[in-house]
XYZ file of C-alpha atoms in Angstrom:
396
model
C -8.543 -11.801 -6.063
C -11.560 -11.871 -8.495
C -14.646 -13.546 -9.244
C -13.975 -14.308 -12.469
C -11.657 -16.425 -13.687
C -10.700 -18.765 -10.345
C -7.402 -17.609 -10.286
C -5.213 -18.375 -7.093
C -3.001 -15.554 -5.988
C 0.506 -15.712 -5.193
C -0.738 -15.253 -1.636
C -1.755 -18.863 -1.413
C 1.456 -19.522 0.365
C 1.034 -19.045 4.396
C 1.786 -16.105 5.854
C 3.411 -16.348 9.719
C 0.676 -16.772 12.320
C 1.219 -16.858 16.144
C 2.804 -20.106 17.666
C -0.710 -21.155 19.319
C -3.082 -20.503 16.295
C -5.481 -23.026 15.424
C -7.449 -23.215 12.117
C -9.890 -20.684 11.669
C -13.259 -22.137 12.451
C -14.708 -21.305 8.933
C -12.378 -23.980 7.349
C -14.471 -26.633 7.471
C -17.788 -24.560 6.769
C -19.300 -24.369 3.342
C -20.182 -21.447 1.702
C -21.483 -18.751 2.082
C -19.644 -18.052 5.441
C -20.144 -15.367 7.421
C -17.030 -14.024 9.351
C -15.517 -10.949 11.640
C -12.164 -9.947 11.129
C -9.715 -7.259 11.981
C -7.063 -5.425 9.422
C -3.938 -3.591 10.764
C -2.386 -1.382 8.150
C 0.936 0.886 8.429
C 2.178 2.123 5.492
C 5.504 3.775 4.155
C 4.168 7.304 5.191
C 4.049 6.112 8.746
C 1.461 8.473 9.257
C -0.741 6.223 12.065
C -2.016 3.192 12.387
C -5.024 2.318 10.209
C -7.277 -0.294 11.589
C -10.664 -1.980 10.398
C -13.244 -4.280 11.857
C -14.825 -6.224 8.990
C -17.734 -8.035 8.913
C -18.040 -9.878 5.692
C -19.678 -12.638 3.706
C -17.804 -15.039 1.512
C -19.578 -15.776 -1.283
C -16.600 -18.454 -2.503
C -13.099 -18.536 -2.255
C -12.690 -15.486 -4.768
C -15.828 -13.268 -3.912
C -16.710 -11.468 -0.683
C -19.144 -8.535 -0.099
C -18.399 -6.485 3.088
C -21.381 -6.378 5.428
C -20.159 -3.664 7.660
C -16.442 -1.655 8.347
C -15.642 0.174 11.434
C -12.060 2.121 10.882
C -10.004 4.335 13.056
C -6.569 5.563 12.820
C -4.253 5.850 15.717
C -0.831 7.466 15.913
C 2.422 5.951 16.120
C 4.130 7.130 18.977
C 6.529 9.712 18.769
C 9.451 7.901 20.041
C 8.985 4.917 17.789
C 8.181 6.723 14.736
C 11.471 8.919 15.376
C 13.390 5.196 15.738
C 11.669 4.273 12.757
C 12.933 7.385 10.493
C 16.485 6.729 11.970
C 16.519 3.542 10.602
C 14.955 4.489 7.367
C 16.114 7.781 6.603
C 19.358 8.557 8.793
C 22.600 7.919 6.684
C 24.478 7.901 9.840
C 26.296 4.266 10.147
C 24.883 2.398 13.181
C 26.846 -0.008 15.343
C 25.474 -3.393 13.728
C 24.465 -4.521 17.247
C 23.041 -0.988 18.350
C 20.881 -1.358 15.155
C 19.874 -5.203 15.766
C 18.659 -4.456 19.109
C 16.642 -1.155 18.008
C 14.992 -3.687 15.491
C 14.330 -6.305 18.234
C 12.948 -3.803 20.533
C 10.572 -2.185 17.699
C 9.389 -5.294 16.902
C 7.692 -6.168 20.020
C 6.790 -2.060 20.717
C 5.155 -1.989 17.074
C 3.217 -5.554 18.141
C 1.734 -3.952 21.189
C 0.679 -0.710 19.073
C -0.813 -2.931 16.754
C -2.953 -5.016 19.152
C -4.004 -1.707 21.086
C -5.193 -0.237 17.873
C -6.832 -3.873 17.328
C -8.714 -3.623 20.457
C -9.497 0.092 20.018
C -11.617 -0.675 16.979
C -13.092 -3.728 18.176
C -14.370 -1.372 21.130
C -15.537 1.330 18.879
C -17.593 -1.089 16.702
C -19.051 -2.737 19.935
C -17.601 -6.484 19.215
C -16.164 -8.418 21.754
C -12.699 -9.728 20.638
C -13.751 -13.451 21.267
C -16.052 -12.928 18.002
C -13.201 -12.181 16.016
C -11.805 -14.621 13.507
C -8.624 -13.177 12.936
C -6.367 -10.207 12.999
C -4.369 -9.588 9.667
C -1.444 -7.117 10.223
C 0.782 -6.039 7.239
C 3.524 -4.746 9.865
C 5.869 -1.696 9.393
C 8.107 -2.094 6.355
C 11.935 -1.544 7.371
C 13.070 -3.094 4.397
C 12.165 -4.633 0.952
C 14.375 -6.098 -1.557
C 12.052 -6.887 -4.094
C 14.787 -8.975 -6.640
C 17.865 -10.498 -6.090
C 20.986 -8.628 -7.201
C 24.418 -10.316 -6.615
C 26.374 -7.280 -7.728
C 24.913 -5.539 -4.935
C 25.346 -8.809 -2.741
C 21.071 -9.112 -2.465
C 21.280 -12.912 -2.973
C 17.632 -13.204 -2.679
C 14.471 -11.056 -2.626
C 13.705 -10.436 1.068
C 11.482 -8.184 3.180
C 11.276 -6.985 6.716
C 8.089 -6.062 8.535
C 8.111 -5.216 12.335
C 4.952 -6.006 14.503
C 4.846 -9.422 16.272
C 2.183 -11.455 15.645
C 2.786 -13.325 18.826
C 2.454 -9.787 20.785
C -0.944 -9.191 19.016
C -2.332 -12.629 19.667
C -1.429 -12.449 23.283
C -2.709 -8.851 23.983
C -5.943 -9.502 22.004
C -6.773 -13.163 22.472
C -7.189 -13.538 18.492
C -5.443 -15.317 16.039
C -3.025 -12.924 14.497
C -1.602 -13.803 10.793
C 1.765 -11.322 9.624
C 4.481 -11.741 7.407
C 2.472 -11.405 3.875
C 5.183 -9.797 2.122
C 7.600 -12.979 2.641
C 5.146 -15.235 2.095
C 4.595 -13.602 -1.646
C 8.114 -13.870 -1.959
C 8.291 -17.674 -1.021
C 5.654 -18.242 -3.535
C 8.000 -16.932 -6.470
C 6.460 -13.372 -6.137
C 8.310 -9.750 -5.143
C 6.714 -9.023 -1.943
C 4.215 -6.504 -3.895
C 1.383 -5.494 -4.509
C -0.267 -7.595 -2.087
C -4.110 -6.191 -2.764
C -4.959 -8.545 -5.913
C -6.723 -11.169 -4.003
C -8.483 -8.363 -1.977
C -9.549 -6.486 -5.405
C -10.490 -9.761 -7.161
C -12.684 -10.728 -4.098
C -14.150 -7.514 -3.866
C -14.265 -6.092 -7.562
C -14.188 -9.181 -9.746
C -17.752 -9.905 -9.622
C -18.083 -6.769 -11.594
C -18.095 -6.759 -15.832
C -15.788 -5.612 -17.873
C -11.871 -4.931 -17.013
C -11.255 -2.723 -14.138
C -8.004 -1.224 -13.112
C -7.775 -0.520 -9.081
C -5.206 1.781 -8.383
C -3.899 2.585 -4.768
C -2.166 5.584 -4.043
C -0.248 5.559 -0.723
C 3.441 6.099 -0.433
C 3.772 4.150 -3.179
C 1.053 3.325 -6.157
C -0.086 -0.146 -7.194
C -2.366 -1.550 -9.648
C -4.250 -4.218 -10.129
C -6.388 -5.612 -13.442
C -9.070 -7.396 -13.451
C -10.396 -8.748 -16.371
C -12.759 -11.907 -17.322
C -10.601 -12.434 -20.471
C -6.963 -11.705 -19.021
C -5.114 -13.001 -16.153
C -5.079 -11.094 -13.002
C -2.117 -8.872 -12.915
C -0.748 -6.424 -10.548
C 2.531 -4.446 -9.786
C 3.816 -1.155 -8.418
C 3.802 1.918 -10.609
C 6.192 3.779 -9.220
C 5.892 6.596 -6.578
C 2.637 7.887 -4.854
C 2.320 10.342 -1.871
C 6.155 9.597 -0.652
C 8.225 12.230 -2.983
C 5.612 14.970 -2.578
C 4.940 14.578 0.989
C 8.958 14.160 1.838
C 9.441 17.384 -0.127
C 6.862 19.258 1.780
C 8.115 17.756 5.197
C 11.674 18.584 4.716
C 10.848 22.006 3.391
C 8.614 22.928 6.619
C 10.983 20.904 8.911
C 7.852 18.618 9.478
C 5.350 21.078 10.428
C 3.541 20.137 7.240
C 3.623 16.270 5.909
C 1.580 16.597 3.218
C -0.206 18.993 0.391
C -3.848 18.875 1.570
C -5.828 18.459 -1.976
C -3.010 18.889 -4.139
C -3.313 22.966 -3.313
C 0.313 23.907 -3.194
C 0.922 22.013 -6.408
C -1.808 23.513 -8.343
C 0.366 26.999 -7.421
C 3.528 25.503 -9.259
C 4.720 25.179 -12.466
C 5.851 21.807 -14.083
C 9.830 21.707 -14.028
C 9.910 20.085 -17.394
C 13.524 19.064 -17.693
C 13.467 17.730 -13.782
C 10.575 15.687 -15.032
C 12.161 14.184 -17.923
C 15.091 13.105 -15.831
C 12.604 11.501 -13.068
C 11.062 9.299 -15.703
C 14.550 8.092 -16.788
C 14.719 6.349 -13.469
C 15.545 2.494 -14.122
C 12.539 1.434 -12.000
C 10.024 2.973 -14.864
C 11.579 0.568 -17.332
C 10.971 -2.718 -15.228
C 8.674 -5.050 -16.496
C 5.850 -6.578 -14.258
C 6.316 -8.172 -11.800
C 7.881 -5.065 -9.830
C 7.686 -3.611 -6.372
C 9.486 -0.643 -5.156
C 9.311 1.449 -2.082
C 12.283 3.468 -0.129
C 14.994 2.107 -1.723
C 13.959 3.430 -5.147
C 12.030 6.641 -4.103
C 13.306 7.461 -0.662
C 15.399 10.185 1.034
C 18.175 9.670 -1.622
C 16.006 10.100 -4.632
C 14.194 13.009 -2.722
C 18.125 14.711 -2.400
C 18.660 14.134 -5.952
C 15.078 15.648 -7.144
C 15.915 18.788 -5.015
C 19.473 19.167 -6.303
C 18.392 19.006 -10.037
C 15.644 21.442 -9.846
C 16.398 24.888 -10.549
C 17.841 26.920 -7.878
C 15.035 29.905 -8.329
C 12.241 27.040 -8.458
C 9.513 27.464 -5.426
C 8.951 24.404 -3.279
C 5.040 24.898 -5.093
C 7.129 24.205 -8.490
C 8.876 20.785 -7.145
C 5.877 19.503 -5.224
C 3.955 20.400 -8.893
C 6.382 18.286 -10.681
C 6.336 15.304 -8.227
C 2.976 15.026 -8.390
C 3.132 15.346 -12.087
C 5.754 12.403 -11.747
C 3.213 10.207 -10.078
C 0.533 10.611 -12.459
C 2.542 10.133 -15.525
C 4.258 6.926 -13.720
C 0.771 5.845 -13.255
C -0.479 6.511 -16.980
C 2.609 5.386 -18.699
C 2.737 1.915 -16.600
C -0.958 1.522 -17.618
C -0.203 2.267 -21.641
C 3.130 -0.165 -20.920
C 1.579 -2.983 -19.808
C -2.485 -2.742 -19.252
C -4.008 -1.097 -22.250
C -3.842 -3.235 -24.873
C -5.362 -2.247 -28.172
C -8.496 -4.546 -27.760
C -8.506 -3.347 -24.047
C -12.101 -3.137 -22.550
C -11.206 -1.089 -19.374
C -14.364 0.346 -18.482
C -12.891 2.598 -15.161
C -10.101 3.042 -12.943
C -10.664 3.160 -9.296
C -8.631 4.628 -7.120
C -8.131 4.191 -3.358
C -5.600 5.616 -0.668
C -4.676 8.959 0.314
C -3.663 10.086 -3.133
C -7.262 9.932 -3.968
C -8.252 13.115 -1.418
C -5.541 14.684 -3.606
C -7.787 16.931 -6.076
C -5.287 18.176 -8.563
C -4.015 14.501 -9.081
C -6.896 13.179 -9.649
C -7.752 16.035 -12.043
C -4.413 15.198 -13.415
C -5.399 11.481 -13.716
C -8.424 11.970 -15.684
C -6.869 14.316 -17.969
C -4.125 12.042 -18.905
C -6.739 8.733 -19.016
C -9.327 10.439 -20.794
C -11.930 9.120 -21.856
C -11.334 6.139 -19.417
C -13.496 7.120 -16.036
C -11.797 7.419 -13.084
C -13.703 6.723 -9.872
C -13.057 5.922 -6.096
C -13.224 2.534 -4.413
C -15.651 4.464 -2.174
C -18.570 4.787 -5.349
C -18.332 0.973 -5.065
C -18.935 0.465 -1.528
C -15.254 0.225 -0.266
C -14.248 3.164 1.541
C -10.934 4.750 -0.366
C -9.166 5.266 3.046
C -9.511 2.043 4.717
C -9.248 -0.413 1.855
C -5.587 -1.683 2.534
C -6.561 -2.349 6.232
C -10.017 -4.133 4.914
C -7.643 -6.006 2.511
C -5.386 -7.289 5.196
C -8.591 -8.445 7.275
C -9.667 -10.367 4.372
C -6.094 -12.016 3.417
C -5.687 -12.774 7.251
C -8.969 -14.630 7.553
C -7.928 -16.489 3.948
C -4.589 -17.612 5.357
């Protein structure tokens, strides 16, 4: 979290580590601490595995500065991705034993993939693995229930990420840390977002108030302030709906709208936008988390069915982009931008920060608040989450 208030994040509960883990060497040291760690991220878009090797100076429990970041992206093997998509998107009922067998196998296979990514990024950085303090791996989410709902037979909040810590540790010889979402839930949170502590460590020493907005498949925001508590929550869909519309319309030949070029050509479908913004998620107060359960296949099918029959793909993608932009800015107005706020900038990260049209819409809706990217602050916008899990693993 941030350097200003010495507020401990909900991530203070311990995530799962490999069974043979010993204490991180820096535990007995005094600050500042020099460390080397690897972060692994596979998000809701399943477009690849992001790995970052981070050399970092920990100035305190709440402040860190990056000395060196080396990153790469590796592919999720098509067979594994196909199985994940079947579990997440195929509504054909699976035999319970078959589904369990698939999950068990994926847990090991993804662990192997994440280990290979860790080995590859260490090789790229020319850092021997025995010099790496830990590997923090988010895992691949296959289910997330951010809150209990007895009516739906959800008796507790829960979350499931695949990618065995034991496999990662055995293949690399490095302490592996996973289960960050369950750790947050066990500590009373909703399992997302997980970046507040990282945002505080990397940006909290800056003056004024900042909103850190990540736009991946889902959008999430963190408010850092010297006068208000750290507040973080999911804002709603990021790229998820736009990507799904394009993937479905092109039978997977295209997977995203590069730079927002297609959306820029489309017309806004006002009635569809109003209907989409009426989704119950947007009226939930923080803390809140979302994902495929709210904005996955069923929502995309509803969105397509409600669109006028004469509308084009560009129109639908334009409207989905506006849904992302409006849901972000409405969340700020409702929960972050108090009348006396001192928000001096919004800082974007994630793949959505490459969508030039989306960035233009955010700048227009947020004017006069400046909108920057995390790269302008020394944190590569494509690598922020992988960097974050490296730091969270180090702090576990």
